């Protein structure tokens, strides 16, 4: 990250779903550190409040609202609270998701399938639809959909998670095409293996220290939030590529 990149997000308003921990928390902290006004949501109130306080204590401008993005009323309430507080939304990071079961499709529990798709795909749709009402009025915005390698190439025993992320890639393409002349850009980012609770749940035997920390993959999120990425839309991007280039 360069300070030049940082200056470009100063003053912007960013809404980050699943901002209480893991990658979403790192994005919230990185954006706040660079002068953005940040709003986060997650289901768990205690963790959310702790993260808000931590980032605020470090000098960031941040607020949050507990809620489940997969519920239409919660999505409306979360976006409404962010707009009431800051008056606009420049950046939406659709980051929240659930891992679900790691079993073959033949054995995949139906209730688990429905829950993962409800949060990972319908939740993104619900939240984005609310934010679009604001961004379309502004004629400006950046939507960053946090995807996964298994959403681009499916793999055995990734079940509803992989299928929901493939759906998210499709959602990104449809929306980018619909918005191509609107000033709003829509891209997906594959973080790749990153040291978080979700990764540890998926790979319990792995040494977490062998993986990059969420803070290390921030350059792509700063780039997509900044004006440097104006005009970049409909792309499936990789966090590791930008990390390697050190930008
Ligand atoms: N970590 C990796 O290696 C990796 C690799 C590829 C892709 N990804 C993707 O990167 C993103 C972040 O992953 P992570 O590893 O940081 O996950 P994580 O540590 O499990 O954090 C997930 C966040 O989402 C929130 N969340 C979950 N369900 C929610 C809901 N229904 N409504 C609102 N918030 C909800 C969680 O808080 P609550 O539980 O309190 O709601 C938490 O803040 C996800 O989209 C994931 O699929 C991660």
mmCIF file of C-alpha atoms and ligand atoms in Angstrom:
data_model
loop_
_atom_site.group_PDB
_atom_site.id
_atom_site.type_symbol
_atom_site.label_atom_id
_atom_site.label_comp_id
_atom_site.label_asym_id
_atom_site.label_seq_id
_atom_site.Cartn_x
_atom_site.Cartn_y
_atom_site.Cartn_z
ATOM 1 C CA UNK A 1 0.000 0.000 0.000
ATOM 2 C CA UNK A 2 1.277 3.476 -0.822
ATOM 3 C CA UNK A 3 0.177 6.685 0.860
ATOM 4 C CA UNK A 4 -0.871 7.906 -2.598
ATOM 5 C CA UNK A 5 -3.399 5.066 -2.798
ATOM 6 C CA UNK A 6 -4.508 5.888 0.729
ATOM 7 C CA UNK A 7 -5.252 9.504 -0.077
ATOM 8 C CA UNK A 8 -7.639 8.345 -2.771
ATOM 9 C CA UNK A 9 -10.023 6.693 -0.333
ATOM 10 C CA UNK A 10 -9.888 9.417 2.296
ATOM 11 C CA UNK A 11 -13.434 10.679 2.976
ATOM 12 C CA UNK A 12 -15.133 7.857 1.066
ATOM 13 C CA UNK A 13 -17.893 5.897 2.811
ATOM 14 C CA UNK A 14 -17.434 2.109 2.863
ATOM 15 C CA UNK A 15 -19.911 -0.547 4.004
ATOM 16 C CA UNK A 16 -18.297 -3.906 4.786
ATOM 17 C CA UNK A 17 -20.390 -6.979 5.562
ATOM 18 C CA UNK A 18 -18.890 -9.476 7.997
ATOM 19 C CA UNK A 19 -16.590 -6.735 9.255
ATOM 20 C CA UNK A 20 -16.300 -8.028 12.825
ATOM 21 C CA UNK A 21 -13.431 -10.458 12.211
ATOM 22 C CA UNK A 22 -11.163 -12.079 9.648
ATOM 23 C CA UNK A 23 -10.758 -10.470 6.235
ATOM 24 C CA UNK A 24 -13.711 -8.091 6.725
ATOM 25 C CA UNK A 25 -12.198 -6.688 9.915
ATOM 26 C CA UNK A 26 -8.843 -6.156 8.167
ATOM 27 C CA UNK A 27 -10.606 -4.307 5.314
ATOM 28 C CA UNK A 28 -12.482 -2.126 7.822
ATOM 29 C CA UNK A 29 -9.249 -1.298 9.682
ATOM 30 C CA UNK A 30 -7.287 -0.624 6.475
ATOM 31 C CA UNK A 31 -9.994 1.655 5.053
ATOM 32 C CA UNK A 32 -10.385 3.517 8.364
ATOM 33 C CA UNK A 33 -6.621 3.964 8.645
ATOM 34 C CA UNK A 34 -6.604 5.551 5.184
ATOM 35 C CA UNK A 35 -9.290 8.058 6.163
ATOM 36 C CA UNK A 36 -12.467 6.379 4.888
ATOM 37 C CA UNK A 37 -15.674 6.513 6.947
ATOM 38 C CA UNK A 38 -16.509 2.884 7.647
ATOM 39 C CA UNK A 39 -19.697 0.989 8.509
ATOM 40 C CA UNK A 40 -19.624 -2.726 9.358
ATOM 41 C CA UNK A 41 -22.209 -5.408 10.057
ATOM 42 C CA UNK A 42 -22.197 -8.976 11.396
ATOM 43 C CA UNK A 43 -24.663 -11.145 13.292
ATOM 44 C CA UNK A 44 -22.783 -11.305 16.599
ATOM 45 C CA UNK A 45 -23.235 -8.032 18.525
ATOM 46 C CA UNK A 46 -20.388 -8.452 21.036
ATOM 47 C CA UNK A 47 -17.708 -9.134 18.450
ATOM 48 C CA UNK A 48 -19.024 -6.319 16.277
ATOM 49 C CA UNK A 49 -18.913 -3.834 19.171
ATOM 50 C CA UNK A 50 -15.376 -4.930 20.101
ATOM 51 C CA UNK A 51 -14.150 -4.372 16.541
ATOM 52 C CA UNK A 52 -15.852 -0.969 16.275
ATOM 53 C CA UNK A 53 -14.212 0.104 19.555
ATOM 54 C CA UNK A 54 -10.802 -1.233 18.538
ATOM 55 C CA UNK A 55 -10.772 0.614 15.203
ATOM 56 C CA UNK A 56 -12.206 3.762 16.781
ATOM 57 C CA UNK A 57 -9.540 3.675 19.523
ATOM 58 C CA UNK A 58 -6.925 3.555 16.764
ATOM 59 C CA UNK A 59 -8.381 6.825 15.410
ATOM 60 C CA UNK A 60 -10.720 5.436 12.724
ATOM 61 C CA UNK A 61 -14.182 6.748 11.893
ATOM 62 C CA UNK A 62 -16.385 3.672 12.172
ATOM 63 C CA UNK A 63 -19.821 2.502 13.263
ATOM 64 C CA UNK A 64 -21.666 -0.799 13.025
ATOM 65 C CA UNK A 65 -25.022 -2.478 13.141
ATOM 66 C CA UNK A 66 -25.749 -6.119 14.034
ATOM 67 C CA UNK A 67 -27.847 -8.055 11.556
ATOM 68 C CA UNK A 68 -28.120 -10.995 9.186
ATOM 69 C CA UNK A 69 -27.530 -10.001 5.550
ATOM 70 C CA UNK A 70 -29.672 -12.941 4.420
ATOM 71 C CA UNK A 71 -32.796 -11.331 5.894
ATOM 72 C CA UNK A 72 -34.385 -8.597 3.761
ATOM 73 C CA UNK A 73 -35.422 -6.486 6.753
ATOM 74 C CA UNK A 74 -31.929 -6.636 8.274
ATOM 75 C CA UNK A 75 -30.296 -5.712 4.951
ATOM 76 C CA UNK A 76 -32.616 -2.701 4.672
ATOM 77 C CA UNK A 77 -31.946 -1.672 8.288
ATOM 78 C CA UNK A 78 -28.144 -2.001 7.956
ATOM 79 C CA UNK A 79 -27.952 0.063 4.761
ATOM 80 C CA UNK A 80 -30.464 2.577 6.156
ATOM 81 C CA UNK A 81 -28.320 3.077 9.266
ATOM 82 C CA UNK A 82 -25.144 3.596 7.211
ATOM 83 C CA UNK A 83 -26.845 6.151 4.952
ATOM 84 C CA UNK A 84 -28.451 7.952 7.878
ATOM 85 C CA UNK A 85 -25.044 8.291 9.519
ATOM 86 C CA UNK A 86 -22.860 9.182 6.534
ATOM 87 C CA UNK A 87 -25.315 10.313 3.823
ATOM 88 C CA UNK A 88 -23.822 8.161 1.042
ATOM 89 C CA UNK A 89 -22.084 4.856 0.230
ATOM 90 C CA UNK A 90 -19.078 4.855 -2.099
ATOM 91 C CA UNK A 91 -17.795 1.325 -1.527
ATOM 92 C CA UNK A 92 -19.641 -1.905 -0.717
ATOM 93 C CA UNK A 93 -17.565 -4.946 0.246
ATOM 94 C CA UNK A 94 -19.774 -8.052 0.140
ATOM 95 C CA UNK A 95 -17.524 -10.100 2.406
ATOM 96 C CA UNK A 96 -19.752 -11.995 4.894
ATOM 97 C CA UNK A 97 -20.218 -15.677 4.187
ATOM 98 C CA UNK A 98 -20.685 -19.121 5.729
ATOM 99 C CA UNK A 99 -18.558 -22.201 5.030
ATOM 100 C CA UNK A 100 -21.206 -24.887 5.543
ATOM 101 C CA UNK A 101 -20.559 -28.637 5.508
ATOM 102 C CA UNK A 102 -17.471 -30.120 3.841
ATOM 103 C CA UNK A 103 -19.183 -33.254 2.485
ATOM 104 C CA UNK A 104 -20.057 -34.630 -0.952
ATOM 105 C CA UNK A 105 -23.197 -33.386 -2.724
ATOM 106 C CA UNK A 106 -24.715 -36.885 -2.344
ATOM 107 C CA UNK A 107 -24.636 -36.463 1.443
ATOM 108 C CA UNK A 108 -25.048 -32.680 1.738
ATOM 109 C CA UNK A 109 -27.657 -31.728 4.390
ATOM 110 C CA UNK A 110 -30.560 -29.844 2.776
ATOM 111 C CA UNK A 111 -30.942 -27.362 5.652
ATOM 112 C CA UNK A 112 -27.244 -26.523 5.463
ATOM 113 C CA UNK A 113 -27.467 -26.007 1.691
ATOM 114 C CA UNK A 114 -30.369 -23.588 2.119
ATOM 115 C CA UNK A 115 -28.610 -21.636 4.876
ATOM 116 C CA UNK A 116 -25.340 -21.230 2.962
ATOM 117 C CA UNK A 117 -27.099 -20.098 -0.222
ATOM 118 C CA UNK A 118 -29.363 -17.783 1.801
ATOM 119 C CA UNK A 119 -26.389 -15.965 3.319
ATOM 120 C CA UNK A 120 -23.677 -16.223 0.623
ATOM 121 C CA UNK A 121 -25.821 -15.503 -2.419
ATOM 122 C CA UNK A 122 -29.252 -14.165 -1.440
ATOM 123 C CA UNK A 123 -27.630 -12.044 1.291
ATOM 124 C CA UNK A 124 -25.328 -10.408 -1.251
ATOM 125 C CA UNK A 125 -28.307 -9.747 -3.540
ATOM 126 C CA UNK A 126 -30.393 -8.216 -0.710
ATOM 127 C CA UNK A 127 -27.606 -5.969 0.588
ATOM 128 C CA UNK A 128 -26.523 -4.903 -2.890
ATOM 129 C CA UNK A 129 -30.069 -4.077 -3.967
ATOM 130 C CA UNK A 130 -30.383 -1.672 -1.033
ATOM 131 C CA UNK A 131 -26.988 -0.077 -1.697
ATOM 132 C CA UNK A 132 -27.736 0.298 -5.422
ATOM 133 C CA UNK A 133 -30.558 2.714 -4.644
ATOM 134 C CA UNK A 134 -27.926 5.002 -3.128
ATOM 135 C CA UNK A 135 -25.129 4.416 -5.659
ATOM 136 C CA UNK A 136 -27.390 4.873 -8.686
ATOM 137 C CA UNK A 137 -28.456 8.281 -7.307
ATOM 138 C CA UNK A 138 -24.798 9.169 -6.764
ATOM 139 C CA UNK A 139 -23.848 7.827 -10.238
ATOM 140 C CA UNK A 140 -20.732 6.514 -8.555
ATOM 141 C CA UNK A 141 -19.598 3.522 -6.501
ATOM 142 C CA UNK A 142 -17.454 0.414 -6.217
ATOM 143 C CA UNK A 143 -18.883 -2.995 -5.316
ATOM 144 C CA UNK A 144 -16.355 -5.646 -4.265
ATOM 145 C CA UNK A 145 -17.651 -9.211 -4.050
ATOM 146 C CA UNK A 146 -15.426 -11.498 -1.985
ATOM 147 C CA UNK A 147 -15.346 -14.803 -3.830
ATOM 148 C CA UNK A 148 -13.193 -17.926 -3.588
ATOM 149 C CA UNK A 149 -11.017 -20.173 -5.743
ATOM 150 C CA UNK A 150 -13.682 -22.904 -5.518
ATOM 151 C CA UNK A 151 -16.237 -20.434 -6.910
ATOM 152 C CA UNK A 152 -14.132 -20.223 -10.077
ATOM 153 C CA UNK A 153 -13.227 -23.920 -10.332
ATOM 154 C CA UNK A 154 -15.412 -26.237 -8.279
ATOM 155 C CA UNK A 155 -13.815 -28.913 -6.104
ATOM 156 C CA UNK A 156 -15.111 -32.048 -4.369
ATOM 157 C CA UNK A 157 -16.700 -31.576 -0.939
ATOM 158 C CA UNK A 158 -17.007 -27.778 -1.159
ATOM 159 C CA UNK A 159 -20.775 -28.154 -1.672
ATOM 160 C CA UNK A 160 -23.055 -25.151 -1.218
ATOM 161 C CA UNK A 161 -20.100 -22.854 -0.439
ATOM 162 C CA UNK A 162 -18.484 -23.427 -3.861
ATOM 163 C CA UNK A 163 -21.839 -23.224 -5.663
ATOM 164 C CA UNK A 164 -22.787 -19.998 -3.857
ATOM 165 C CA UNK A 165 -19.426 -18.446 -4.790
ATOM 166 C CA UNK A 166 -19.888 -19.530 -8.436
ATOM 167 C CA UNK A 167 -23.261 -17.784 -8.200
ATOM 168 C CA UNK A 168 -21.497 -14.722 -6.800
ATOM 169 C CA UNK A 169 -19.193 -14.663 -9.843
ATOM 170 C CA UNK A 170 -22.314 -14.759 -12.047
ATOM 171 C CA UNK A 171 -23.941 -12.023 -9.976
ATOM 172 C CA UNK A 172 -20.807 -9.893 -10.466
ATOM 173 C CA UNK A 173 -20.949 -10.306 -14.249
ATOM 174 C CA UNK A 174 -24.690 -9.612 -14.552
ATOM 175 C CA UNK A 175 -24.498 -6.522 -12.355
ATOM 176 C CA UNK A 176 -21.339 -5.166 -14.009
ATOM 177 C CA UNK A 177 -23.042 -5.442 -17.405
ATOM 178 C CA UNK A 178 -26.245 -3.801 -16.159
ATOM 179 C CA UNK A 179 -24.247 -0.933 -14.640
ATOM 180 C CA UNK A 180 -21.641 -0.477 -17.356
ATOM 181 C CA UNK A 181 -22.632 3.127 -18.135
ATOM 182 C CA UNK A 182 -23.606 4.102 -14.596
ATOM 183 C CA UNK A 183 -20.282 5.042 -12.977
ATOM 184 C CA UNK A 184 -20.637 2.038 -10.647
ATOM 185 C CA UNK A 185 -18.062 -0.723 -10.943
ATOM 186 C CA UNK A 186 -18.529 -4.312 -9.771
ATOM 187 C CA UNK A 187 -15.687 -6.797 -9.373
ATOM 188 C CA UNK A 188 -14.964 -10.040 -7.548
ATOM 189 C CA UNK A 189 -11.869 -10.787 -5.475
ATOM 190 C CA UNK A 190 -10.514 -14.208 -4.585
ATOM 191 C CA UNK A 191 -8.578 -13.746 -1.326
ATOM 192 C CA UNK A 192 -7.052 -17.294 -1.513
ATOM 193 C CA UNK A 193 -5.988 -19.129 1.651
ATOM 194 C CA UNK A 194 -5.846 -16.556 4.460
ATOM 195 C CA UNK A 195 -5.326 -16.919 8.222
ATOM 196 C CA UNK A 196 -8.902 -16.660 9.580
ATOM 197 C CA UNK A 197 -11.422 -18.665 11.620
ATOM 198 C CA UNK A 198 -13.169 -19.847 8.442
ATOM 199 C CA UNK A 199 -9.947 -21.189 6.972
ATOM 200 C CA UNK A 200 -9.120 -22.978 10.250
ATOM 201 C CA UNK A 201 -12.597 -24.544 10.199
ATOM 202 C CA UNK A 202 -12.031 -25.792 6.640
ATOM 203 C CA UNK A 203 -8.456 -27.019 7.301
ATOM 204 C CA UNK A 204 -8.164 -27.876 11.025
ATOM 205 C CA UNK A 205 -4.780 -29.632 10.584
ATOM 206 C CA UNK A 206 -3.076 -26.747 8.787
ATOM 207 C CA UNK A 207 -0.575 -24.475 10.541
ATOM 208 C CA UNK A 208 -2.280 -21.032 10.399
ATOM 209 C CA UNK A 209 1.118 -19.337 10.502
ATOM 210 C CA UNK A 210 1.896 -20.828 7.071
ATOM 211 C CA UNK A 211 -0.778 -18.508 5.595
ATOM 212 C CA UNK A 212 -0.820 -14.757 4.973
ATOM 213 C CA UNK A 213 -2.626 -12.741 7.634
ATOM 214 C CA UNK A 214 -5.699 -10.811 6.388
ATOM 215 C CA UNK A 215 -3.718 -7.546 6.683
ATOM 216 C CA UNK A 216 -1.302 -8.780 4.002
ATOM 217 C CA UNK A 217 -3.964 -9.053 1.288
ATOM 218 C CA UNK A 218 -5.294 -5.502 1.644
ATOM 219 C CA UNK A 219 -3.716 -3.893 -1.483
ATOM 220 C CA UNK A 220 -6.443 -5.214 -3.832
ATOM 221 C CA UNK A 221 -9.193 -3.921 -1.509
ATOM 222 C CA UNK A 222 -7.558 -0.480 -1.305
ATOM 223 C CA UNK A 223 -7.098 -0.381 -5.073
ATOM 224 C CA UNK A 224 -10.738 -1.295 -5.812
ATOM 225 C CA UNK A 225 -12.026 1.283 -3.308
ATOM 226 C CA UNK A 226 -9.822 4.046 -4.720
ATOM 227 C CA UNK A 227 -10.307 6.112 -7.859
ATOM 228 C CA UNK A 228 -7.263 4.353 -9.300
ATOM 229 C CA UNK A 229 -9.636 1.511 -10.288
ATOM 230 C CA UNK A 230 -12.229 3.798 -11.952
ATOM 231 C CA UNK A 231 -13.504 2.042 -15.082
ATOM 232 C CA UNK A 232 -12.380 -1.425 -13.923
ATOM 233 C CA UNK A 233 -15.552 -3.526 -13.860
ATOM 234 C CA UNK A 234 -16.748 -7.092 -14.361
ATOM 235 C CA UNK A 235 -13.330 -8.501 -13.476
ATOM 236 C CA UNK A 236 -12.492 -11.623 -11.432
ATOM 237 C CA UNK A 237 -9.386 -10.513 -9.533
ATOM 238 C CA UNK A 238 -6.937 -12.271 -7.216
ATOM 239 C CA UNK A 239 -5.719 -10.687 -3.967
ATOM 240 C CA UNK A 240 -2.434 -12.606 -4.181
ATOM 241 C CA UNK A 241 -1.545 -11.074 -7.574
ATOM 242 C CA UNK A 242 -1.527 -7.570 -6.144
ATOM 243 C CA UNK A 243 0.197 -8.771 -2.991
ATOM 244 C CA UNK A 244 3.041 -10.206 -5.121
ATOM 245 C CA UNK A 245 3.404 -6.996 -7.072
ATOM 246 C CA UNK A 246 3.552 -5.142 -3.731
ATOM 247 C CA UNK A 247 0.930 -2.570 -4.792
HETATM 248 N N1 LIG B 1 -10.108 -17.152 4.813
HETATM 249 C C1 LIG B 1 -9.869 -17.728 3.646
HETATM 250 O O1 LIG B 1 -8.908 -18.494 3.459
HETATM 251 C C2 LIG B 1 -10.795 -17.416 2.476
HETATM 252 C C3 LIG B 1 -10.477 -17.970 1.220
HETATM 253 C C4 LIG B 1 -11.316 -17.697 0.135
HETATM 254 C C5 LIG B 1 -12.426 -16.890 0.314
HETATM 255 N N2 LIG B 1 -12.705 -16.365 1.542
HETATM 256 C C6 LIG B 1 -13.866 -15.482 1.679
HETATM 257 O O2 LIG B 1 -13.481 -14.314 2.354
HETATM 258 C C7 LIG B 1 -14.593 -13.773 3.086
HETATM 259 C C8 LIG B 1 -14.209 -13.564 4.531
HETATM 260 O O3 LIG B 1 -13.812 -14.814 5.066
HETATM 261 P P1 LIG B 1 -13.137 -14.992 6.498
HETATM 262 O O4 LIG B 1 -12.218 -16.131 6.364
HETATM 263 O O5 LIG B 1 -12.676 -13.691 7.005
HETATM 264 O O6 LIG B 1 -14.435 -15.508 7.346
HETATM 265 P P2 LIG B 1 -14.748 -15.479 8.911
HETATM 266 O O7 LIG B 1 -13.509 -15.356 9.703
HETATM 267 O O8 LIG B 1 -15.636 -16.647 9.155
HETATM 268 O O9 LIG B 1 -15.622 -14.117 9.075
HETATM 269 C C9 LIG B 1 -16.890 -14.050 8.489
HETATM 270 C C10 LIG B 1 -17.562 -12.761 8.870
HETATM 271 O O10 LIG B 1 -18.879 -12.740 8.294
HETATM 272 C C11 LIG B 1 -19.850 -12.523 9.325
HETATM 273 N N3 LIG B 1 -21.104 -13.169 8.917
HETATM 274 C C12 LIG B 1 -21.332 -14.478 8.706
HETATM 275 N N4 LIG B 1 -22.618 -14.683 8.357
HETATM 276 C C13 LIG B 1 -23.213 -13.465 8.359
HETATM 277 C C14 LIG B 1 -24.538 -13.032 8.088
HETATM 278 N N5 LIG B 1 -25.521 -13.895 7.767
HETATM 279 N N6 LIG B 1 -24.805 -11.705 8.164
HETATM 280 C C15 LIG B 1 -23.840 -10.828 8.507
HETATM 281 N N7 LIG B 1 -22.560 -11.178 8.766
HETATM 282 C C16 LIG B 1 -22.265 -12.501 8.699
HETATM 283 C C17 LIG B 1 -19.187 -13.079 10.592
HETATM 284 O O11 LIG B 1 -19.716 -12.565 11.802
HETATM 285 P P3 LIG B 1 -20.950 -13.294 12.567
HETATM 286 O O12 LIG B 1 -20.631 -14.758 12.601
HETATM 287 O O13 LIG B 1 -20.986 -12.656 13.910
HETATM 288 O O14 LIG B 1 -22.167 -12.997 11.757
HETATM 289 C C18 LIG B 1 -17.759 -12.586 10.380
HETATM 290 O O15 LIG B 1 -17.657 -11.220 10.713
HETATM 291 C C19 LIG B 1 -15.735 -14.784 2.897
HETATM 292 O O16 LIG B 1 -16.568 -14.367 1.845
HETATM 293 C C20 LIG B 1 -15.008 -16.062 2.503
HETATM 294 O O17 LIG B 1 -15.836 -16.918 1.770
HETATM 295 C C21 LIG B 1 -11.917 -16.611 2.631
#
